Amino acid sequence: MKVQIDFEGESRLFKNPIKTFICNDISLIAQTIDEITQLVNQGFYAVGYLAYEASSAFNQYHITKDWAENKLPLLLFGIYKEYHTPMQDLNYNQSATLSLNCNTSESDYQDNITKIKQYIESGITYQTNYTVQFHSEFNGDPYAFYQFLQRHNEADYCAYIQLDNLHILSISPELFFKTQNHQITTKPMKGTTARGINLIDDDLQLRELFSEKNQAENMMIVDLLRNDLSKISIPGTVNVSQLFSAEKYPTVWQLTSTIQAELKPDTALFDILTALFPCGSITGAPKASTMQIIADIEKQPREVYCGTIGYIEPNFKQTIFNIPIRTLTVHHQQATYGVGGGITWDSTASNEYQEIINKTAMLNYKAIKPEYLIECFLCQNQQIYLLDEHLNRLTLSAQFFNFKHDLDLIRKDVKHIEKLDPKYDYKIRLCLRENGHYTLDANPILQPMQISNITLATHCIKRDNIFIYHKTSNRSHLPEIESGQEILLYNESRQITEFVNGNIALFINNQWLTPKLTSGLLPGVMREHYLKQAILFEATLSIEDILKAEKMAFINSVRKWININDLTLTKLKQQIQHDHRNLNHE
């Protein structure tokens, strides 16, 4: 049994256990945990998981699907003498292909939302965490896929467990509980919105995260956990230290709260699990009656999903367990992934269904976090052109991708470059890495830019690709071009967007027009400058609008404004007309 724990920025690899506990019988859970506790008190580490269906071992009123239907153990723990720091393999491949099929149709999902609302109206539940499961064949290396997901989702409570043909890949952002120095901390996560495609859109999504509905969901679980913690805590010590905090992940925003308390003397692991397991954030409230609803309407056992994964240090110096949401189980090359959300009276079936789709995005998130962010400046007459505007765009992208950046230091170093030989103009290229380190390169501009050939891209760009809106090292969405050539990009709606290396302007009806950002393009610094000067105006422009254009221009902040000659524009129009005739013929 091999386990890698990646909690709170520290990686621990456990291999070659001295003993492995595999429990498939609910009646043996208490005895097994007692044996694990004894070994921890003898100076060993304990690492593993409890399945959601183990709940009735701690409280007979916590009803689940029949635990005998579980395909995986109810409890799986290894006992270890030590752990190692795993080697970081930065050359791993994603190496997995998933074709997800949901075990619940959208119509069945909507029917069950209606049932839950009827239970809410009857007072049986206030909030129900209703989940569904997705299935797929799994072809690839599970550990490599775990590394990919762990690297690109930035979750604080990730874990990988391997036993024979079982692989558990938990990319969880949620802490179940942590004990240290007789203090216990729990951090329920309730409330989700998708990330935006740029910082402005992201800010709108963040505001939606703090909606009345999301805050109400979160508050219900906070109250439930305060009550659960009071059973094992010194009276008067239960405290909500943070209420309604936003956490940012690559595909979603999450709303969390933090609750802390002082444990009663001699509180054992079994006592903690009896009070807290399963966590209220993945059941709803009240816990017992809501779990009965879950057992009735969900189609299969949750298993590891919504149980808990964690580790215990020797002599209980520290205990940390997660809530295994965002968790993929691979068993004999069959993958299972559970997702869900809290259903309240204000929930709508369409919004909740979209939320579960948002939560599956993590698995097919092809976008690799960029190696670096890029800004290219023009240094002309020993002055950096539009420096403030470039640094502002850099800041927005750094905030979006969570890159460290010291703007004062960057500004100082960029200004130093202004001392270059004034008889040349220079292209200054800044590359900012995630850790805040950056490089600056200066190259003289020795000849004017010539664009003698412009063609339409062979494939459209997708407006939901976040890298369209940021200047980064990830340019896989852009075609390769040769010297003297440019390629004009367009989106799924046949709206033109930009050139590969710059923005576009069309002169139509005595106005210079440029595509709107909503069409899917980089917010070019020079483009923004011309818009503010009222030299350019935004418009939604189709491919066919090029046929109306009297003139065309290429814009970027290094070359400023380049008029495209009439012959090049005519050839592009001829290509569009030819493609249009072929399209109509088909």
Coordinates of C-alpha atoms in Angstrom, one line a residue:
M1 CA 0.0 0.0 0.0
K2 CA 1.4 3.3 -1.1
V3 CA 0.1 6.7 0.0
Q4 CA 1.1 10.2 -0.8
I5 CA -0.3 13.0 1.3
D6 CA 0.0 16.5 -0.1
F7 CA -1.6 18.6 2.7
E8 CA -1.0 22.3 3.4
G9 CA 2.1 22.6 1.2
E10 CA 3.9 19.5 2.5
S11 CA 4.3 16.2 0.7
R12 CA 4.7 12.9 2.5
L13 CA 5.2 9.6 0.8
F14 CA 4.4 6.5 2.8
K15 CA 5.5 3.1 1.5
N16 CA 6.0 -0.5 2.8
P17 CA 3.5 -0.5 5.8
I18 CA 4.3 -2.7 8.7
K19 CA 0.6 -3.5 8.9
T20 CA -2.4 -2.9 6.6
F21 CA -6.0 -2.7 7.9
I22 CA -8.7 -3.6 5.4
C23 CA -12.2 -3.6 6.9
N24 CA -15.3 -4.7 4.9
D25 CA -17.6 -5.2 7.9
I26 CA -19.4 -2.3 9.6
S27 CA -19.4 -4.2 12.9
L28 CA -15.5 -4.3 13.0
I29 CA -14.9 -0.6 12.4
A30 CA -14.8 0.4 16.1
Q31 CA -12.4 -2.5 16.9
T32 CA -10.2 -1.6 13.9
I33 CA -9.9 2.1 14.9
D34 CA -9.0 1.0 18.4
E35 CA -6.2 -1.1 17.1
I36 CA -5.0 1.8 14.9
T37 CA -5.1 4.1 17.9
Q38 CA -2.9 1.7 19.9
L39 CA -0.3 1.5 17.2
V40 CA -0.2 5.3 16.9
N41 CA 0.4 5.5 20.6
Q42 CA 3.3 3.2 20.1
G43 CA 5.0 5.7 17.8
F44 CA 3.7 4.8 14.3
Y45 CA 2.0 6.8 11.6
A46 CA -1.5 5.8 10.4
V47 CA -2.6 6.8 7.0
G48 CA -5.7 5.9 5.0
Y49 CA -9.4 6.4 4.4
L50 CA -12.9 5.9 5.8
A51 CA -15.8 5.4 3.3
Y52 CA -19.0 7.4 3.7
E53 CA -20.9 4.1 4.3
A54 CA -18.9 3.6 7.5
S55 CA -21.1 6.3 9.1
S56 CA -23.4 3.9 11.0
A57 CA -20.4 2.5 12.9
F58 CA -20.3 5.8 14.8
N59 CA -24.0 6.6 14.9
Q60 CA -26.8 4.1 14.2
Y61 CA -29.1 6.9 13.0
H62 CA -26.7 7.9 10.2
I63 CA -28.2 5.9 7.5
T64 CA -26.5 5.3 4.1
K65 CA -26.9 3.0 1.2
D66 CA -26.3 -0.6 2.2
W67 CA -22.6 -0.8 3.1
A68 CA -22.5 -4.4 1.8
E69 CA -23.0 -2.9 -1.8
N70 CA -19.6 -1.2 -1.6
K71 CA -17.1 -2.4 -4.1
L72 CA -14.2 -1.0 -2.0
P73 CA -13.3 -1.4 1.7
L74 CA -15.2 0.6 4.3
L75 CA -11.8 1.3 5.9
L76 CA -8.3 1.1 4.5
F77 CA -5.3 2.2 6.6
G78 CA -1.6 1.5 6.6
I79 CA 0.7 1.7 9.6
Y80 CA 4.2 3.1 8.9
K81 CA 7.4 3.6 10.7
E82 CA 8.3 6.7 8.7
Y83 CA 7.6 8.7 5.6
H84 CA 9.8 10.2 2.8
T85 CA 9.6 13.3 0.7
P86 CA 8.6 12.3 -2.8
M87 CA 10.7 13.3 -5.8
Q88 CA 9.1 16.1 -7.8
D89 CA 8.7 14.9 -11.4
L90 CA 8.2 18.0 -13.5
N91 CA 8.2 16.0 -16.7
Y92 CA 5.1 14.0 -16.0
N93 CA 2.4 13.7 -18.7
Q94 CA -1.3 14.0 -18.1
S95 CA -1.6 10.5 -19.7
A96 CA -5.3 9.9 -19.1
T97 CA -8.4 10.1 -21.2
L98 CA -11.8 10.3 -19.6
S99 CA -15.2 10.1 -21.3
L100 CA -17.6 10.8 -18.4
N101 CA -21.1 9.4 -18.2
C102 CA -23.4 10.4 -15.4
N103 CA -25.3 7.8 -13.5
T104 CA -28.3 10.2 -13.2
S105 CA -30.1 11.8 -16.2
E106 CA -30.8 15.5 -16.1
S107 CA -34.6 14.8 -15.8
D108 CA -34.0 12.4 -12.9
Y109 CA -31.8 15.0 -11.3
Q110 CA -34.6 17.6 -11.6
D111 CA -37.1 15.2 -10.2
N112 CA -34.9 14.6 -7.2
I113 CA -34.5 18.3 -6.7
T114 CA -38.3 18.5 -6.5
K115 CA -38.4 15.7 -4.0
I116 CA -35.8 17.5 -1.8
K117 CA -37.8 20.7 -1.9
Q118 CA -40.9 18.7 -0.7
Y119 CA -38.8 17.4 2.2
I120 CA -37.7 21.0 3.0
E121 CA -41.3 22.1 2.9
S122 CA -42.2 19.3 5.3
G123 CA -39.4 20.4 7.7
I124 CA -37.5 17.1 7.3
T125 CA -34.4 18.8 5.9
Y126 CA -33.2 22.4 5.6
Q127 CA -30.4 21.6 3.1
T128 CA -29.5 18.4 1.4
N129 CA -26.1 17.7 -0.2
Y130 CA -27.3 15.8 -3.2
T131 CA -24.6 14.0 -5.3
V132 CA -24.3 12.0 -8.5
Q133 CA -21.5 10.0 -9.9
F134 CA -19.7 9.9 -13.2
H135 CA -18.1 6.9 -14.7
S136 CA -15.5 6.3 -17.4
E137 CA -13.0 3.8 -18.6
F138 CA -9.5 4.9 -17.5
N139 CA -6.6 4.5 -19.8
G140 CA -3.3 5.9 -18.5
D141 CA -1.0 6.2 -15.5
P142 CA -3.1 7.0 -12.4
Y143 CA -0.1 8.4 -10.4
A144 CA 0.9 10.6 -13.3
F145 CA -2.6 11.9 -13.6
Y146 CA -2.7 12.6 -9.9
Q147 CA 0.5 14.6 -10.3
F148 CA -1.1 16.6 -13.1
L149 CA -4.3 17.3 -11.2
Q150 CA -2.4 18.1 -8.0
R151 CA -0.1 20.5 -9.8
H152 CA -2.8 22.4 -11.7
N153 CA -5.6 22.6 -9.2
E154 CA -3.7 24.1 -6.2
A155 CA -5.8 22.3 -3.6
D156 CA -4.5 22.1 0.0
Y157 CA -5.7 18.6 0.9
C158 CA -4.6 16.2 -1.9
A159 CA -3.9 12.5 -1.5
Y160 CA -3.0 9.5 -3.6
I161 CA -3.7 5.9 -2.3
Q162 CA -2.7 2.8 -4.2
L163 CA -3.4 -0.8 -3.2
D164 CA -3.2 -3.5 -6.0
N165 CA -5.6 -2.4 -8.7
L166 CA -7.2 0.4 -6.6
H167 CA -6.0 4.0 -7.1
I168 CA -7.6 6.9 -5.2
L169 CA -6.8 10.4 -6.6
S170 CA -8.1 13.0 -4.2
I171 CA -7.6 16.6 -5.2
S172 CA -9.6 18.0 -2.3
P173 CA -9.6 21.6 -1.3
E174 CA -11.6 20.9 1.9
L175 CA -10.3 20.2 5.4
F176 CA -12.4 17.9 7.5
F177 CA -10.6 18.4 10.8
K178 CA -7.2 19.0 12.1
T179 CA -6.1 18.4 15.7
Q180 CA -2.9 19.9 17.3
N181 CA -2.1 20.9 20.9
H182 CA -5.6 19.9 22.0
Q183 CA -7.2 22.3 19.5
I184 CA -9.4 21.1 16.7
T185 CA -10.1 23.0 13.5
T186 CA -12.7 22.3 10.9
K187 CA -13.2 24.3 7.6
P188 CA -16.5 23.5 5.8
M189 CA -16.7 24.4 2.2
K190 CA -20.2 25.3 0.9
G191 CA -20.9 27.6 -2.0
T192 CA -19.5 27.4 -5.5
T193 CA -19.2 29.5 -8.7
A194 CA -17.2 28.9 -11.8
R195 CA -14.0 31.0 -12.5
G196 CA -14.2 33.8 -15.0
I197 CA -12.2 33.9 -18.2
N198 CA -10.5 37.1 -17.3
L199 CA -10.2 39.2 -14.2
I200 CA -13.3 41.3 -14.8
D201 CA -15.4 38.3 -15.4
D202 CA -13.7 36.6 -12.5
D203 CA -14.7 39.4 -10.2
L204 CA -18.4 39.1 -11.2
Q205 CA -18.2 35.4 -10.4
L206 CA -16.6 36.2 -7.1
R207 CA -19.5 38.5 -6.3
E208 CA -21.9 35.7 -7.2
L209 CA -20.1 33.5 -4.7
F210 CA -21.3 35.7 -1.9
S211 CA -24.9 35.5 -3.0
E212 CA -27.6 35.2 -0.3
K213 CA -28.2 31.6 -1.3
N214 CA -24.5 30.6 -1.0
Q215 CA -24.1 32.4 2.4
A216 CA -27.3 30.7 3.7
E217 CA -26.0 27.3 2.6
N218 CA -22.7 27.9 4.3
M219 CA -24.2 29.3 7.5
M220 CA -26.4 26.2 7.9
I221 CA -23.4 23.9 7.9
V222 CA -21.4 26.2 10.2
D223 CA -24.3 25.9 12.7
L224 CA -24.3 22.1 12.3
L225 CA -20.6 21.8 12.8
R226 CA -20.6 24.1 15.8
N227 CA -23.1 21.8 17.4
D228 CA -21.1 18.7 16.4
L229 CA -17.9 20.2 17.9
S230 CA -19.6 21.1 21.1
K231 CA -20.0 17.3 21.9
I232 CA -16.2 16.9 22.2
S233 CA -15.1 20.4 23.2
I234 CA -14.6 22.3 26.4
P235 CA -17.8 24.3 27.0
G236 CA -17.5 27.9 25.7
T237 CA -14.5 27.2 23.4
V238 CA -16.3 26.7 20.1
N239 CA -15.5 29.7 17.9
V240 CA -16.2 30.7 14.3
S241 CA -12.8 32.3 13.6
Q242 CA -13.6 33.1 9.9
L243 CA -17.0 33.3 8.4
F244 CA -17.5 33.4 4.6
S245 CA -14.0 33.4 3.1
A246 CA -13.4 33.0 -0.7
E247 CA -10.9 30.5 -2.0
K248 CA -9.7 30.6 -5.6
Y249 CA -9.0 27.5 -7.7
P250 CA -8.3 27.1 -11.4
T251 CA -11.9 26.2 -12.4
V252 CA -14.1 27.4 -9.4
W253 CA -14.5 29.8 -6.5
Q254 CA -15.4 28.2 -3.2
L255 CA -16.9 29.7 0.0
T256 CA -15.5 28.5 3.3
S257 CA -15.8 29.2 7.0
T258 CA -13.4 28.1 9.8
I259 CA -14.5 26.8 13.2
Q260 CA -12.2 26.0 16.1
A261 CA -12.5 24.6 19.6
E262 CA -10.5 23.2 22.5
L263 CA -10.9 19.4 22.9
K264 CA -12.0 17.9 26.1
P265 CA -9.2 16.0 27.9
D266 CA -8.7 12.4 26.7
T267 CA -10.7 12.8 23.6
A268 CA -9.9 9.8 21.4
L269 CA -10.0 9.5 17.6
F270 CA -13.2 7.4 17.8
D271 CA -14.8 10.2 19.9
I272 CA -13.9 12.8 17.2
L273 CA -15.3 10.6 14.4
T274 CA -18.5 9.8 16.4
A275 CA -19.1 13.6 16.8
L276 CA -18.2 14.7 13.3
F277 CA -18.3 11.9 10.8
P278 CA -19.6 12.2 8.1
C279 CA -18.9 16.0 7.8
G280 CA -22.1 18.1 7.7
S281 CA -20.8 19.9 4.5
I282 CA -21.4 16.7 2.5
T283 CA -24.7 15.7 4.2
G284 CA -26.7 18.7 4.9
A285 CA -28.8 19.6 7.9
P286 CA -30.2 18.2 10.1
K287 CA -27.7 15.4 9.6
A288 CA -29.6 12.2 10.5
S289 CA -32.8 12.9 8.6
T290 CA -31.0 14.3 5.6
M291 CA -28.8 11.3 5.4
Q292 CA -31.9 9.1 5.1
I293 CA -33.1 11.3 2.2
I294 CA -29.7 10.9 0.5
A295 CA -29.8 7.1 0.9
D296 CA -33.2 7.1 -0.7
I297 CA -32.6 9.3 -3.7
E298 CA -28.9 8.6 -4.7
K299 CA -28.4 5.7 -7.0
Q300 CA -25.2 4.1 -5.6
P301 CA -22.9 4.2 -2.5
R302 CA -20.6 7.1 -2.3
E303 CA -17.7 5.0 -1.1
V304 CA -14.5 7.0 -0.6
Y305 CA -16.1 10.1 -2.0
C306 CA -17.5 12.2 0.9
G307 CA -15.8 9.9 3.5
T308 CA -12.4 11.1 4.7
I309 CA -8.7 10.6 3.9
G310 CA -5.9 11.6 6.2
Y311 CA -3.0 10.8 8.4
I312 CA -2.2 10.6 12.1
E313 CA 1.3 11.4 13.5
P314 CA 2.9 9.2 16.2
N315 CA 1.3 9.7 19.6
F316 CA -1.4 11.9 18.0
K317 CA 1.0 14.9 17.8
Q318 CA -1.1 16.0 14.9
T319 CA -4.1 14.6 13.0
I320 CA -5.3 15.9 9.6
F321 CA -8.2 14.5 7.5
N322 CA -9.8 15.9 4.4
I323 CA -13.2 15.7 2.8
P324 CA -12.6 13.6 -0.4
I325 CA -14.5 15.8 -2.8
R326 CA -12.9 16.3 -6.2
T327 CA -11.8 12.6 -5.8
L328 CA -11.4 10.1 -8.6
T329 CA -11.4 6.4 -7.8
V330 CA -9.8 4.0 -10.4
H331 CA -10.5 0.3 -9.8
H332 CA -9.5 -2.2 -12.4
Q333 CA -9.3 0.7 -15.0
Q334 CA -12.9 1.8 -14.2
A335 CA -13.0 5.4 -13.0
T336 CA -15.7 6.9 -10.7
Y337 CA -16.0 10.6 -9.8
G338 CA -18.7 12.0 -7.5
V339 CA -20.0 15.6 -7.6
G340 CA -22.8 17.3 -5.7
G341 CA -24.1 20.5 -4.2
G342 CA -26.2 21.7 -1.3
I343 CA -29.9 21.9 -2.2
T344 CA -31.9 24.6 -0.4
W345 CA -35.4 26.0 -0.9
D346 CA -33.9 28.7 -3.2
S347 CA -32.0 26.2 -5.4
T348 CA -33.0 25.8 -9.1
A349 CA -32.5 22.5 -10.9
S350 CA -30.8 24.2 -13.9
N351 CA -28.3 26.1 -11.7
E352 CA -27.5 23.1 -9.6
Y353 CA -27.0 20.9 -12.6
Q354 CA -24.6 23.5 -14.1
E355 CA -22.7 23.5 -10.7
I356 CA -22.0 19.8 -10.9
I357 CA -20.8 20.2 -14.5
N358 CA -18.5 23.0 -13.3
K359 CA -17.1 20.6 -10.7
T360 CA -16.2 18.0 -13.4
A361 CA -14.2 20.5 -15.3
M362 CA -11.2 19.8 -13.1
L363 CA -10.8 16.3 -14.7
N364 CA -10.7 17.6 -18.3
Y365 CA -8.9 20.8 -17.5
K366 CA -6.4 20.6 -20.4
A367 CA -4.9 24.0 -19.8
I368 CA -1.5 23.7 -18.3
K369 CA -0.6 26.6 -16.0
P370 CA 1.7 28.9 -17.9
E371 CA 5.4 28.6 -17.3
Y372 CA 5.5 32.4 -17.4
L373 CA 3.6 35.6 -18.2
I374 CA 4.8 37.9 -20.9
E375 CA 4.9 41.6 -21.6
C376 CA 6.6 43.2 -24.6
F377 CA 7.4 46.9 -24.4
L378 CA 8.7 49.4 -27.0
C379 CA 11.8 51.4 -25.8
Q380 CA 12.0 54.5 -28.1
N381 CA 14.2 57.5 -27.5
Q382 CA 15.3 56.0 -24.2
Q383 CA 11.7 55.8 -22.9
I384 CA 9.4 52.8 -22.4
Y385 CA 6.2 53.3 -24.2
L386 CA 3.0 52.8 -22.2
L387 CA 4.9 51.3 -19.3
D388 CA 2.1 51.8 -16.7
E389 CA -0.5 50.2 -19.0
H390 CA 1.7 47.1 -19.5
L391 CA 2.4 46.7 -15.8
N392 CA -1.3 47.0 -15.1
R393 CA -2.1 44.2 -17.6
L394 CA 0.7 42.1 -16.1
T395 CA -0.7 42.6 -12.6
L396 CA -4.2 41.5 -13.7
S397 CA -2.8 38.3 -15.2
A398 CA -0.6 37.6 -12.2
Q399 CA -3.6 38.0 -9.9
F400 CA -5.6 35.7 -12.1
F401 CA -3.0 32.9 -12.2
N402 CA -1.7 33.5 -8.6
F403 CA 1.8 34.5 -9.8
K404 CA 4.0 36.4 -7.3
H405 CA 5.1 39.8 -8.5
D406 CA 7.0 42.8 -7.2
L407 CA 5.9 45.6 -9.4
D408 CA 8.3 48.2 -7.8
L409 CA 11.3 46.0 -8.5
I410 CA 10.1 45.2 -12.0
R411 CA 9.5 48.9 -12.7
K412 CA 12.9 49.8 -11.4
D413 CA 14.7 47.2 -13.6
V414 CA 12.6 48.1 -16.7
K415 CA 13.4 51.8 -16.3
H416 CA 17.1 50.9 -16.1
I417 CA 16.8 49.6 -19.6
E418 CA 15.9 53.0 -20.9
K419 CA 19.6 53.8 -20.9
L420 CA 20.2 51.8 -24.0
D421 CA 21.7 53.4 -27.1
P422 CA 19.1 55.9 -28.3
K423 CA 19.9 55.5 -32.0
Y424 CA 17.9 52.3 -32.0
D425 CA 14.3 51.4 -30.9
Y426 CA 14.2 48.2 -28.8
K427 CA 11.7 45.4 -28.1
I428 CA 11.8 44.7 -24.4
R429 CA 10.5 41.2 -23.4
L430 CA 9.6 40.6 -19.8
C431 CA 8.9 36.9 -18.6
L432 CA 7.5 36.6 -15.1
R433 CA 7.5 33.1 -13.5
E434 CA 5.1 31.8 -10.8
N435 CA 7.6 32.3 -8.0
G436 CA 8.0 36.0 -8.9
H437 CA 11.4 35.6 -10.6
Y438 CA 11.6 37.3 -14.0
T439 CA 13.9 38.0 -16.9
L440 CA 14.2 41.1 -19.2
D441 CA 15.6 40.9 -22.7
A442 CA 16.3 43.8 -25.0
N443 CA 16.6 43.4 -28.8
P444 CA 17.1 46.3 -31.2
I445 CA 14.5 46.7 -33.9
L446 CA 16.6 46.8 -37.1
Q447 CA 13.9 46.8 -39.8
P448 CA 10.2 47.7 -40.2
M449 CA 7.6 45.0 -40.0
Q450 CA 6.3 43.8 -43.3
I451 CA 3.0 41.9 -43.6
S452 CA 2.6 40.8 -47.2
N453 CA 0.3 37.7 -46.6
I454 CA -2.8 37.4 -44.4
T455 CA -4.9 34.3 -44.3
L456 CA -7.8 33.1 -42.2
A457 CA -7.1 30.5 -39.6
T458 CA -8.0 26.9 -40.5
H459 CA -9.8 26.4 -37.1
C460 CA -11.8 28.7 -34.9
I461 CA -10.7 29.6 -31.4
K462 CA -12.8 28.8 -28.4
R463 CA -14.0 31.8 -26.3
D464 CA -13.8 29.7 -23.1
N465 CA -10.1 29.2 -23.4
I466 CA -8.7 31.5 -20.7
F467 CA -5.3 31.8 -22.4
I468 CA -6.8 33.9 -25.2
Y469 CA -7.2 36.7 -22.7
H470 CA -3.7 36.6 -21.2
K471 CA -0.3 37.0 -22.8
T472 CA 1.6 33.9 -21.5
S473 CA 4.0 31.1 -22.6
N474 CA 1.0 28.9 -23.4
R475 CA 0.4 29.6 -27.0
S476 CA -1.0 26.2 -28.1
H477 CA -4.2 27.9 -29.2
L478 CA -2.3 30.0 -31.8
P479 CA -1.1 28.8 -35.2
E480 CA 2.6 29.1 -36.2
I481 CA 3.4 31.9 -38.7
E482 CA 6.4 32.7 -40.8
S483 CA 8.1 36.1 -41.4
G484 CA 5.9 38.4 -43.5
Q485 CA 2.8 36.4 -42.7
E486 CA -0.1 36.9 -40.4
I487 CA -3.1 34.7 -39.6
L488 CA -6.5 36.2 -38.7
L489 CA -8.3 34.3 -36.0
Y490 CA -12.1 34.0 -35.5
N491 CA -14.4 32.3 -32.9
E492 CA -17.1 29.7 -33.0
S493 CA -19.6 32.3 -34.2
R494 CA -17.4 33.4 -37.1
Q495 CA -16.6 36.7 -35.4
I496 CA -13.1 37.9 -36.1
T497 CA -10.9 38.3 -33.0
E498 CA -7.3 39.3 -33.7
F499 CA -4.1 38.4 -35.5
V500 CA -1.6 36.0 -34.0
N501 CA 0.8 38.8 -33.0
G502 CA -1.5 41.8 -32.7
N503 CA -5.0 43.3 -32.8
I504 CA -6.9 44.1 -35.9
A505 CA -8.6 47.3 -37.1
L506 CA -11.0 47.6 -40.0
F507 CA -12.0 50.9 -41.7
I508 CA -15.8 50.6 -42.4
N509 CA -18.2 53.5 -43.0
N510 CA -15.6 56.1 -42.1
Q511 CA -14.7 54.6 -38.7
W512 CA -11.8 52.4 -37.5
L513 CA -13.4 49.4 -35.8
T514 CA -11.8 46.7 -33.7
P515 CA -13.5 43.5 -32.3
K516 CA -14.9 43.5 -28.8
L517 CA -13.1 41.6 -26.0
T518 CA -16.2 39.4 -25.7
S519 CA -15.4 37.9 -29.1
G520 CA -12.4 36.3 -27.5
L521 CA -9.0 38.2 -27.8
L522 CA -6.1 39.6 -25.9
P523 CA -6.7 43.1 -24.5
G524 CA -3.8 44.6 -26.3
V525 CA -2.2 47.6 -24.6
M526 CA -1.9 49.6 -27.9
R527 CA -5.5 48.7 -28.7
E528 CA -6.7 50.1 -25.4
H529 CA -4.6 53.3 -26.0
Y530 CA -6.2 53.9 -29.4
L531 CA -9.7 53.2 -27.9
K532 CA -9.1 55.9 -25.2
Q533 CA -7.9 58.3 -27.9
A534 CA -11.2 57.6 -29.9
I535 CA -9.1 56.6 -32.8
L536 CA -10.6 53.1 -32.6
F537 CA -14.2 52.0 -31.7
E538 CA -15.3 48.5 -30.6
A539 CA -17.8 46.5 -32.6
T540 CA -18.8 42.8 -33.1
L541 CA -17.3 42.0 -36.5
S542 CA -17.9 38.9 -38.6
I543 CA -15.6 37.4 -41.2
E544 CA -17.9 38.7 -43.8
D545 CA -17.5 42.3 -42.5
I546 CA -13.9 42.2 -43.8
L547 CA -15.5 42.3 -47.3
K548 CA -16.9 45.8 -46.4
A549 CA -13.6 47.1 -45.1
E550 CA -11.9 49.8 -47.2
K551 CA -8.7 49.5 -45.1
M552 CA -7.1 47.2 -42.6
A553 CA -4.5 47.7 -39.9
F554 CA -2.3 45.6 -37.6
I555 CA -1.8 46.9 -34.0
N556 CA 0.6 46.0 -31.2
S557 CA 2.5 48.0 -28.7
V558 CA 5.9 47.3 -30.2
R559 CA 5.0 48.1 -33.8
K560 CA 2.2 50.5 -33.0
W561 CA 0.0 50.9 -36.1
I562 CA 0.8 49.2 -39.4
N563 CA -1.5 49.8 -42.4
I564 CA -2.0 46.6 -44.5
N565 CA -1.5 47.3 -48.2
D566 CA -4.4 47.1 -50.6
L567 CA -3.1 44.1 -52.4
T568 CA -2.8 42.0 -49.2
L569 CA -6.3 43.0 -48.1
T570 CA -7.7 42.2 -51.6
K571 CA -6.2 38.7 -51.5
L572 CA -7.7 38.1 -48.0
K573 CA -11.1 39.2 -49.3
Q574 CA -10.8 36.8 -52.3
Q575 CA -10.0 33.9 -49.9
I576 CA -13.1 34.8 -47.8
Q577 CA -15.3 34.9 -50.9
H578 CA -13.9 31.6 -52.1
D579 CA -14.5 29.9 -48.7
H580 CA -18.0 31.4 -48.5
R581 CA -18.9 30.0 -52.0
N582 CA -17.6 26.5 -51.0
L583 CA -19.5 26.7 -47.7
N584 CA -22.7 27.5 -49.6
H585 CA -22.0 24.8 -52.1
E586 CA -21.6 22.2 -49.3

